[in-house]
PDB file of C-alpha atoms and ligand atoms in Angstrom:
ATOM      1  CA  MET A   1       5.989  37.144 -17.370  1.00 62.00           C
ATOM      2  CA  SER A   2       4.325  33.987 -18.654  1.00 79.00           C
ATOM      3  CA  ASP A   3       3.351  31.119 -16.432  1.00 95.00           C
ATOM      4  CA  THR A   4       5.732  28.235 -15.756  1.00 98.00           C
ATOM      5  CA  VAL A   5       5.239  24.524 -15.146  1.00 98.00           C
ATOM      6  CA  GLU A   6       6.603  24.975 -11.610  1.00 98.00           C
ATOM      7  CA  ARG A   7       4.033  27.626 -10.726  1.00 97.00           C
ATOM      8  CA  TRP A   8       1.238  25.545 -12.245  1.00 98.00           C
ATOM      9  CA  VAL A   9       2.314  22.502 -10.186  1.00 98.00           C
ATOM     10  CA  GLU A  10       2.427  24.537  -6.983  1.00 98.00           C
ATOM     11  CA  ARG A  11      -1.051  25.937  -7.664  1.00 98.00           C
ATOM     12  CA  PHE A  12      -2.374  22.432  -8.387  1.00 98.00           C
ATOM     13  CA  ILE A  13      -0.966  21.013  -5.127  1.00 98.00           C
ATOM     14  CA  CYS A  14      -2.197  23.926  -3.024  1.00 98.00           C
ATOM     15  CA  ALA A  15      -5.612  24.197  -4.730  1.00 98.00           C
ATOM     16  CA  THR A  16      -8.628  24.038  -2.468  1.00 98.00           C
ATOM     17  CA  THR A  17     -11.453  23.299  -4.889  1.00 97.00           C
ATOM     18  CA  LEU A  18     -12.401  19.918  -6.316  1.00 95.00           C
ATOM     19  CA  LYS A  19     -12.449  21.396  -9.803  1.00 96.00           C
ATOM     20  CA  GLN A  20      -8.842  22.643  -9.580  1.00 97.00           C
ATOM     21  CA  LYS A  21      -7.777  19.277  -8.181  1.00 97.00           C
ATOM     22  CA  LEU A  22      -9.495  16.980 -10.636  1.00 96.00           C
ATOM     23  CA  THR A  23      -9.627  19.093 -13.792  1.00 96.00           C
ATOM     24  CA  PRO A  24      -6.917  21.755 -13.493  1.00 97.00           C
ATOM     25  CA  GLN A  25      -6.271  24.209 -16.320  1.00 96.00           C
ATOM     26  CA  PRO A  26      -3.828  22.807 -18.901  1.00 97.00           C
ATOM     27  CA  ALA A  27      -0.195  23.109 -17.790  1.00 97.00           C
ATOM     28  CA  PRO A  28       1.962  25.722 -19.534  1.00 97.00           C
ATOM     29  CA  THR A  29       4.825  24.490 -21.706  1.00 97.00           C
ATOM     30  CA  ARG A  30       7.499  26.787 -20.306  1.00 97.00           C
ATOM     31  CA  TRP A  31       9.706  25.608 -17.455  1.00 98.00           C
ATOM     32  CA  SER A  32      11.479  27.978 -15.102  1.00 97.00           C
ATOM     33  CA  GLU A  33      15.077  28.662 -16.132  1.00 95.00           C
ATOM     34  CA  THR A  34      16.160  29.016 -12.521  1.00 95.00           C
ATOM     35  CA  PRO A  35      13.862  26.729 -10.515  1.00 96.00           C
ATOM     36  CA  SER A  36      14.303  26.901  -6.768  1.00 95.00           C
ATOM     37  CA  VAL A  37      13.869  23.938  -4.460  1.00 97.00           C
ATOM     38  CA  LEU A  38      10.419  23.932  -2.893  1.00 98.00           C
ATOM     39  CA  ARG A  39       9.463  21.215  -0.404  1.00 98.00           C
ATOM     40  CA  LEU A  40       5.755  21.560   0.259  1.00 98.00           C
ATOM     41  CA  GLN A  41       4.705  19.796   3.447  1.00 95.00           C
ATOM     42  CA  ALA A  42       0.990  19.365   2.801  1.00 96.00           C
ATOM     43  CA  PRO A  43      -1.500  19.695  -0.050  1.00 98.00           C
ATOM     44  CA  GLY A  44      -4.496  21.996  -0.198  1.00 98.00           C
ATOM     45  CA  ARG A  45      -7.723  20.152   0.523  1.00 97.00           C
ATOM     46  CA  PRO A  46     -11.174  21.151  -0.743  1.00 96.00           C
ATOM     47  CA  PRO A  47     -13.687  21.505   2.125  1.00 96.00           C
ATOM     48  CA  GLU A  48     -15.733  18.648   0.623  1.00 95.00           C
ATOM     49  CA  LEU A  49     -12.964  16.177   1.534  1.00 96.00           C
ATOM     50  CA  ARG A  50     -13.075  14.867   5.083  1.00 94.00           C
ATOM     51  CA  VAL A  51      -9.475  13.962   5.931  1.00 95.00           C
ATOM     52  CA  VAL A  52      -9.194  11.548   8.839  1.00 94.00           C
ATOM     53  CA  PRO A  53      -6.082  10.416  10.735  1.00 90.00           C
ATOM     54  CA  ARG A  54      -6.825   6.694  10.427  1.00 87.00           C
ATOM     55  CA  ALA A  55      -7.596   4.712   7.309  1.00 78.00           C
ATOM     56  CA  PRO A  56     -11.331   4.074   6.958  1.00 74.00           C
ATOM     57  CA  ARG A  57     -12.082   0.358   7.198  1.00 80.00           C
ATOM     58  CA  ARG A  58     -12.069  -1.504   3.892  1.00 82.00           C
ATOM     59  CA  PRO A  59     -15.407  -3.148   3.040  1.00 84.00           C
ATOM     60  CA  ARG A  60     -15.279  -6.929   3.540  1.00 85.00           C
ATOM     61  CA  SER A  61     -17.507  -7.822   0.643  1.00 92.00           C
ATOM     62  CA  LEU A  62     -17.814  -6.014  -2.671  1.00 95.00           C
ATOM     63  CA  ARG A  63     -21.309  -7.264  -3.382  1.00 96.00           C
ATOM     64  CA  SER A  64     -23.094  -4.023  -2.662  1.00 96.00           C
ATOM     65  CA  PRO A  65     -22.589  -1.040  -5.000  1.00 95.00           C
ATOM     66  CA  SER A  66     -21.936   1.234  -2.024  1.00 95.00           C
ATOM     67  CA  ALA A  67     -19.124  -1.025  -0.751  1.00 96.00           C
ATOM     68  CA  ARG A  68     -17.519  -0.911  -4.194  1.00 97.00           C
ATOM     69  CA  ALA A  69     -17.982   2.865  -4.352  1.00 97.00           C
ATOM     70  CA  ARG A  70     -16.288   3.203  -0.955  1.00 96.00           C
ATOM     71  CA  LEU A  71     -13.292   1.184  -2.102  1.00 96.00           C
ATOM     72  CA  LEU A  72     -13.045   3.048  -5.431  1.00 96.00           C
ATOM     73  CA  HIS A  73     -13.288   6.315  -3.503  1.00 96.00           C
ATOM     74  CA  THR A  74     -10.161   5.283  -1.562  1.00 95.00           C
ATOM     75  CA  PHE A  75      -8.393   4.434  -4.815  1.00 96.00           C
ATOM     76  CA  LEU A  76      -9.472   7.756  -6.299  1.00 97.00           C
ATOM     77  CA  HIS A  77      -7.878   9.542  -3.372  1.00 97.00           C
ATOM     78  CA  HIS A  78      -4.688   7.472  -3.823  1.00 97.00           C
ATOM     79  CA  GLU A  79      -4.502   8.616  -7.448  1.00 98.00           C
ATOM     80  CA  LEU A  80      -5.039  12.246  -6.469  1.00 98.00           C
ATOM     81  CA  GLN A  81      -2.232  11.998  -3.903  1.00 98.00           C
ATOM     82  CA  ALA A  82      -0.005  10.281  -6.477  1.00 98.00           C
ATOM     83  CA  ALA A  83      -0.590  13.162  -8.923  1.00 98.00           C
ATOM     84  CA  GLU A  84       0.171  15.723  -6.210  1.00 98.00           C
ATOM     85  CA  LEU A  85       3.285  13.889  -5.072  1.00 98.00           C
ATOM     86  CA  MET A  86       4.699  13.626  -8.598  1.00 98.00           C
ATOM     87  CA  GLY A  87       4.327  17.410  -8.637  1.00 98.00           C
ATOM     88  CA  TRP A  88       5.838  17.605  -5.157  1.00 98.00           C
ATOM     89  CA  ALA A  89       8.945  15.749  -6.398  1.00 98.00           C
ATOM     90  CA  LEU A  90       9.205  17.957  -9.478  1.00 98.00           C
ATOM     91  CA  LEU A  91       9.427  21.005  -7.170  1.00 98.00           C
ATOM     92  CA  ALA A  92      11.500  19.396  -4.399  1.00 98.00           C
ATOM     93  CA  TYR A  93      14.159  18.019  -6.749  1.00 98.00           C
ATOM     94  CA  ALA A  94      14.469  21.182  -8.796  1.00 98.00           C
ATOM     95  CA  ASP A  95      18.118  20.421  -9.503  1.00 96.00           C
ATOM     96  CA  ALA A  96      17.495  16.873 -10.779  1.00 98.00           C
ATOM     97  CA  PRO A  97      17.896  16.182 -14.533  1.00 98.00           C
ATOM     98  CA  MET A  98      15.293  17.860 -16.722  1.00 98.00           C
ATOM     99  CA  ASP A  99      14.391  14.551 -18.306  1.00 98.00           C
ATOM    100  CA  PHE A 100      13.454  13.199 -14.891  1.00 98.00           C
ATOM    101  CA  ARG A 101      11.325  16.241 -14.048  1.00 98.00           C
ATOM    102  CA  ARG A 102       9.562  16.092 -17.420  1.00 98.00           C
ATOM    103  CA  GLY A 103       8.773  12.433 -16.728  1.00 98.00           C
ATOM    104  CA  LEU A 104       7.261  13.357 -13.361  1.00 98.00           C
ATOM    105  CA  LEU A 105       4.962  15.857 -15.064  1.00 98.00           C
ATOM    106  CA  ARG A 106       3.880  13.222 -17.574  1.00 98.00           C
ATOM    107  CA  ILE A 107       3.082  10.791 -14.772  1.00 98.00           C
ATOM    108  CA  LEU A 108       1.225  13.506 -12.850  1.00 98.00           C
ATOM    109  CA  HIS A 109      -1.126  13.738 -15.826  1.00 98.00           C
ATOM    110  CA  ASP A 110      -1.519   9.947 -15.981  1.00 98.00           C
ATOM    111  CA  GLU A 111      -2.481   9.917 -12.293  1.00 98.00           C
ATOM    112  CA  LEU A 112      -5.068  12.620 -12.905  1.00 98.00           C
ATOM    113  CA  ARG A 113      -6.567  10.483 -15.661  1.00 97.00           C
ATOM    114  CA  HIS A 114      -6.658   7.538 -13.287  1.00 98.00           C
ATOM    115  CA  ALA A 115      -8.410   9.688 -10.698  1.00 98.00           C
ATOM    116  CA  ALA A 116     -10.954  10.700 -13.367  1.00 97.00           C
ATOM    117  CA  LEU A 117     -11.537   7.041 -14.250  1.00 97.00           C
ATOM    118  CA  TYR A 118     -12.229   6.157 -10.634  1.00 97.00           C
ATOM    119  CA  LEU A 119     -14.453   9.199 -10.233  1.00 97.00           C
ATOM    120  CA  GLU A 120     -16.509   7.995 -13.197  1.00 96.00           C
ATOM    121  CA  GLN A 121     -16.898   4.598 -11.517  1.00 95.00           C
ATOM    122  CA  VAL A 122     -17.807   6.105  -8.138  1.00 97.00           C
ATOM    123  CA  GLU A 123     -20.444   8.298  -9.792  1.00 97.00           C
ATOM    124  CA  ALA A 124     -21.792   5.444 -11.881  1.00 96.00           C
ATOM    125  CA  LEU A 125     -22.429   3.631  -8.598  1.00 96.00           C
ATOM    126  CA  GLY A 126     -24.457   6.614  -7.371  1.00 97.00           C
ATOM    127  CA  HIS A 127     -21.867   8.281  -5.112  1.00 97.00           C
ATOM    128  CA  HIS A 128     -19.579  11.314  -5.252  1.00 97.00           C
ATOM    129  CA  PHE A 129     -16.064  12.370  -4.279  1.00 96.00           C
ATOM    130  CA  GLY A 130     -16.082  13.543  -0.673  1.00 96.00           C
ATOM    131  CA  GLU A 131     -18.871  11.242   0.391  1.00 96.00           C
ATOM    132  CA  PHE A 132     -16.518   8.980   2.347  1.00 95.00           C
ATOM    133  CA  PRO A 133     -13.609  10.008   4.593  1.00 95.00           C
ATOM    134  CA  VAL A 134     -10.090   9.940   3.155  1.00 95.00           C
ATOM    135  CA  ARG A 135      -6.628   9.673   4.603  1.00 96.00           C
ATOM    136  CA  ASP A 136      -3.560  11.518   3.291  1.00 96.00           C
ATOM    137  CA  TRP A 137      -1.381   8.509   3.922  1.00 94.00           C
ATOM    138  CA  PHE A 138       1.062   9.077   1.058  1.00 96.00           C
ATOM    139  CA  TRP A 139       1.512  12.695   2.083  1.00 97.00           C
ATOM    140  CA  GLU A 140       2.323  11.565   5.613  1.00 95.00           C
ATOM    141  CA  ARG A 141       5.306   9.581   4.314  1.00 95.00           C
ATOM    142  CA  LEU A 142       6.749  10.721   1.017  1.00 97.00           C
ATOM    143  CA  PRO A 143       7.737  14.332   1.724  1.00 97.00           C
ATOM    144  CA  SER A 144      10.413  12.850   4.027  1.00 96.00           C
ATOM    145  CA  CYS A 145      12.239  11.466   0.977  1.00 97.00           C
ATOM    146  CA  ALA A 146      15.527  13.350   1.125  1.00 96.00           C
ATOM    147  CA  SER A 147      16.650  12.489  -2.399  1.00 98.00           C
ATOM    148  CA  PRO A 148      15.144  11.617  -5.777  1.00 98.00           C
ATOM    149  CA  LEU A 149      16.645   8.131  -5.258  1.00 98.00           C
ATOM    150  CA  SER A 150      14.569   7.663  -2.135  1.00 98.00           C
ATOM    151  CA  PHE A 151      11.488   9.009  -3.933  1.00 98.00           C
ATOM    152  CA  VAL A 152      11.702   6.662  -6.919  1.00 98.00           C
ATOM    153  CA  ALA A 153      12.448   3.735  -4.575  1.00 98.00           C
ATOM    154  CA  SER A 154       9.500   4.465  -2.261  1.00 98.00           C
ATOM    155  CA  MET A 155       6.911   5.779  -4.684  1.00 98.00           C
ATOM    156  CA  GLY A 156       7.717   4.212  -8.043  1.00 98.00           C
ATOM    157  CA  VAL A 157       9.342   0.839  -7.487  1.00 98.00           C
ATOM    158  CA  GLY A 158       7.630   0.527  -4.097  1.00 98.00           C
ATOM    159  CA  LEU A 159       4.053   1.774  -3.972  1.00 97.00           C
ATOM    160  CA  GLU A 160       3.337   1.825  -7.699  1.00 98.00           C
ATOM    161  CA  GLY A 161       4.981  -1.607  -7.929  1.00 98.00           C
ATOM    162  CA  GLY A 162       2.614  -2.836  -5.224  1.00 97.00           C
ATOM    163  CA  ASN A 163      -0.260  -1.387  -7.190  1.00 97.00           C
ATOM    164  CA  LEU A 164       0.511  -3.806 -10.030  1.00 97.00           C
ATOM    165  CA  ASP A 165      -0.331  -6.647  -7.639  1.00 97.00           C
ATOM    166  CA  HIS A 166      -3.358  -4.950  -6.055  1.00 96.00           C
ATOM    167  CA  SER A 167      -5.020  -3.910  -9.316  1.00 96.00           C
ATOM    168  CA  LEU A 168      -4.887  -7.475 -10.618  1.00 95.00           C
ATOM    169  CA  ARG A 169      -6.396  -8.829  -7.412  1.00 95.00           C
ATOM    170  CA  PHE A 170      -9.150  -6.209  -7.316  1.00 96.00           C
ATOM    171  CA  ALA A 171      -9.961  -6.694 -11.013  1.00 96.00           C
ATOM    172  CA  ASP A 172     -10.719 -10.336 -10.140  1.00 96.00           C
ATOM    173  CA  ALA A 173     -12.744  -9.283  -7.088  1.00 96.00           C
ATOM    174  CA  PHE A 174     -14.872  -6.841  -9.129  1.00 97.00           C
ATOM    175  CA  ARG A 175     -15.419  -9.398 -11.857  1.00 97.00           C
ATOM    176  CA  GLU A 176     -16.460 -11.980  -9.302  1.00 97.00           C
ATOM    177  CA  VAL A 177     -19.355  -9.802  -8.160  1.00 97.00           C
ATOM    178  CA  GLY A 178     -20.360  -9.021 -11.756  1.00 96.00           C
ATOM    179  CA  ASP A 179     -18.936  -5.494 -11.981  1.00 96.00           C
ATOM    180  CA  GLU A 180     -17.242  -5.726 -15.355  1.00 96.00           C
ATOM    181  CA  ALA A 181     -16.761  -1.953 -15.737  1.00 94.00           C
ATOM    182  CA  GLY A 182     -15.024  -1.826 -12.344  1.00 94.00           C
ATOM    183  CA  ALA A 183     -12.815  -4.776 -13.288  1.00 96.00           C
ATOM    184  CA  ARG A 184     -11.819  -3.140 -16.579  1.00 96.00           C
ATOM    185  CA  ALA A 185     -10.924   0.141 -14.860  1.00 95.00           C
ATOM    186  CA  GLN A 186      -8.621  -1.781 -12.499  1.00 95.00           C
ATOM    187  CA  GLU A 187      -7.003  -3.590 -15.401  1.00 97.00           C
ATOM    188  CA  ARG A 188      -6.508  -0.453 -17.425  1.00 97.00           C
ATOM    189  CA  ILE A 189      -4.956   1.466 -14.555  1.00 97.00           C
ATOM    190  CA  GLY A 190      -2.809  -1.537 -13.626  1.00 97.00           C
ATOM    191  CA  ARG A 191      -1.481  -1.714 -17.188  1.00 98.00           C
ATOM    192  CA  GLU A 192      -0.683   1.984 -17.248  1.00 97.00           C
ATOM    193  CA  GLU A 193       1.186   1.737 -13.951  1.00 98.00           C
ATOM    194  CA  ILE A 194       3.760  -0.579 -15.556  1.00 98.00           C
ATOM    195  CA  ALA A 195       5.381   2.399 -17.299  1.00 98.00           C
ATOM    196  CA  HIS A 196       5.525   4.289 -13.991  1.00 98.00           C
ATOM    197  CA  VAL A 197       7.411   1.455 -12.323  1.00 98.00           C
ATOM    198  CA  ARG A 198       9.737   1.213 -15.327  1.00 98.00           C
ATOM    199  CA  PHE A 199      10.394   4.963 -15.119  1.00 98.00           C
ATOM    200  CA  ALA A 200      11.261   4.696 -11.413  1.00 98.00           C
ATOM    201  CA  LEU A 201      13.525   1.708 -12.012  1.00 98.00           C
ATOM    202  CA  ARG A 202      15.373   3.483 -14.806  1.00 98.00           C
ATOM    203  CA  TRP A 203      16.006   6.517 -12.595  1.00 98.00           C
ATOM    204  CA  PHE A 204      16.958   4.384  -9.600  1.00 98.00           C
ATOM    205  CA  ARG A 205      19.741   2.933 -11.760  1.00 98.00           C
ATOM    206  CA  THR A 206      20.765   6.385 -12.927  1.00 98.00           C
ATOM    207  CA  PHE A 207      20.898   7.874  -9.427  1.00 98.00           C
ATOM    208  CA  HIS A 208      22.423   4.854  -7.700  1.00 98.00           C
ATOM    209  CA  GLY A 209      24.439   3.212 -10.488  1.00 98.00           C
ATOM    210  CA  SER A 210      22.770  -0.207 -10.105  1.00 98.00           C
ATOM    211  CA  PHE A 211      19.607  -1.842  -8.784  1.00 98.00           C
ATOM    212  CA  ASP A 212      19.005  -4.812  -6.521  1.00 98.00           C
ATOM    213  CA  PHE A 213      16.698  -5.718  -3.649  1.00 98.00           C
ATOM    214  CA  GLU A 214      19.093  -4.648  -0.871  1.00 97.00           C
ATOM    215  CA  SER A 215      19.897  -1.239  -2.337  1.00 98.00           C
ATOM    216  CA  TRP A 216      16.198  -0.656  -3.032  1.00 98.00           C
ATOM    217  CA  LYS A 217      15.244  -1.596   0.530  1.00 97.00           C
ATOM    218  CA  SER A 218      17.862   0.718   2.024  1.00 97.00           C
ATOM    219  CA  ALA A 219      16.653   3.611  -0.137  1.00 98.00           C
ATOM    220  CA  LEU A 220      13.068   3.364   1.179  1.00 97.00           C
ATOM    221  CA  VAL A 221      11.984   6.280   3.321  1.00 96.00           C
ATOM    222  CA  PRO A 222      11.450   5.160   6.958  1.00 92.00           C
ATOM    223  CA  PRO A 223       9.211   3.667   8.232  1.00 91.00           C
ATOM    224  CA  LEU A 224       8.227   2.165   4.864  1.00 94.00           C
ATOM    225  CA  SER A 225       9.221  -1.440   4.359  1.00 94.00           C
ATOM    226  CA  PRO A 226       8.826  -3.944   1.509  1.00 95.00           C
ATOM    227  CA  MET A 227       5.771  -5.296   3.362  1.00 92.00           C
ATOM    228  CA  LEU A 228       3.586  -2.510   2.045  1.00 89.00           C
ATOM    229  CA  MET A 229       4.957  -2.737  -1.432  1.00 94.00           C
ATOM    230  CA  ARG A 230       3.661  -6.091  -2.465  1.00 96.00           C
ATOM    231  CA  GLY A 231       0.285  -7.690  -2.801  1.00 94.00           C
ATOM    232  CA  ARG A 232      -0.553 -11.379  -2.736  1.00 92.00           C
ATOM    233  CA  PRO A 233      -0.021 -12.857  -5.221  1.00 94.00           C
ATOM    234  CA  LEU A 234       2.699 -10.803  -6.925  1.00 97.00           C
ATOM    235  CA  ASN A 235       1.703  -9.797 -10.446  1.00 97.00           C
ATOM    236  CA  LEU A 236       4.801 -11.370 -11.947  1.00 97.00           C
ATOM    237  CA  GLU A 237       3.883 -10.677 -15.542  1.00 97.00           C
ATOM    238  CA  SER A 238       3.456  -6.915 -15.076  1.00 98.00           C
ATOM    239  CA  ARG A 239       6.412  -6.658 -12.728  1.00 98.00           C
ATOM    240  CA  ARG A 240       8.664  -8.404 -15.259  1.00 98.00           C
ATOM    241  CA  GLU A 241       7.349  -6.133 -17.983  1.00 98.00           C
ATOM    242  CA  ALA A 242       8.330  -3.159 -15.813  1.00 98.00           C
ATOM    243  CA  GLY A 243      11.894  -4.515 -15.808  1.00 98.00           C
ATOM    244  CA  LEU A 244      12.115  -6.153 -12.369  1.00 98.00           C
ATOM    245  CA  ASP A 245      14.290  -9.266 -12.562  1.00 98.00           C
ATOM    246  CA  GLU A 246      13.768 -12.703 -11.034  1.00 98.00           C
ATOM    247  CA  ARG A 247      16.224 -12.146  -8.179  1.00 98.00           C
ATOM    248  CA  PHE A 248      14.417  -9.013  -7.096  1.00 98.00           C
ATOM    249  CA  LEU A 249      11.012 -10.672  -7.385  1.00 98.00           C
ATOM    250  CA  SER A 250      11.927 -13.694  -5.312  1.00 97.00           C
ATOM    251  CA  ALA A 251      13.617 -11.495  -2.658  1.00 97.00           C
ATOM    252  CA  LEU A 252      10.475  -9.339  -2.530  1.00 97.00           C
ATOM    253  CA  SER A 253       8.248 -12.355  -2.264  1.00 96.00           C
ATOM    254  CA  ASP A 254      10.360 -13.980   0.478  1.00 96.00           C
ATOM    255  CA  TRP A 255      11.014 -10.882   2.569  1.00 96.00           C
ATOM    256  CA  GLN A 256       9.829 -11.071   6.173  1.00 92.00           C
ATOM    257  CA  PRO A 257       9.776  -8.195   8.663  1.00 87.00           C
ATOM    258  CA  THR A 258      12.140  -8.626  11.614  1.00 78.00           C
ATOM    259  CA  ALA A 259      10.780  -8.506  15.149  1.00 56.00           C
ATOM    260  CA  GLU A 260      12.524  -5.209  15.873  1.00 53.00           C
ATOM    261  CA  GLY A 261      11.686  -3.698  12.464  1.00 54.00           C
ATOM    262  CA  PRO A 262       8.968  -1.128  11.803  1.00 51.00           C
ATOM    263  CA  LYS A 263       5.413  -2.319  12.330  1.00 51.00           C
ATOM    264  CA  PRO A 264       3.457  -2.618   9.107  1.00 50.00           C
ATOM    265  CA  ALA A 265       1.065   0.281   8.661  1.00 50.00           C
ATOM    266  CA  THR A 266      -2.240   0.238   6.852  1.00 51.00           C
ATOM    267  CA  ILE A 267      -2.770   2.587   3.942  1.00 54.00           C
TER     268      ILE A 267
HETATM  269 FE1  FE2 B   4      -2.148   5.787 -11.078  1.00 55.93          FE
HETATM  270 FE1  FE2 B   5       1.337   5.671 -11.097  1.00 55.93          FE
END
């Protein structure tokens, strides 16, 4: 029996070598005719990756190449987790529309390209993947998404939306210290994330029937809150291009955590 996309995705998530993670074999074209729901709880991790329970401290200044490499290493690990979690959703929501699952596979490949771009930058700065500790923060949260609605709210509109703000800010920070290649990588990835946010927004509307700030906030998987899903300043241009309207953007910008609400976490 020939290989299926589902089996390929499962192998990719569970892989334990850097090569299988970063440059997996091409995916087959055949999808399973009777896919079963599979909710993986954790990814495979190559022994070279030191996974730690707390986020390593972000460097304060990006002047030194090793500080920039450390930051890009964190981003590289975010992209790897994003790729794995797109695959996770494809397996977990086996009964979701085929069009949605095909889109997840497409985005998985985009995230792998982003990881490769960051790896190139890390190596150009004289470092390698595994040299700094990593945290599986996204994996600690997203497998609790009970529905595809919650997944697209938390991952796509939420975290990838936040990435539109962060990539713009970091592009400026890299440029400021004279790292033009680093700035361009941020800009390129930030641009490509717009389509991911648009995809999530489109499917939020399909699953829920409509989209607004309140329904998005209630679909977020606990303990995630809008706090983690925005950077300062908001990248209004990219967010508008992704399809987010002015009412949503001002509600996101104005939102304040309540005293009894979940404490903001650090990624
Ligand atoms: Fe990405
Ligand atoms: Fe993305």
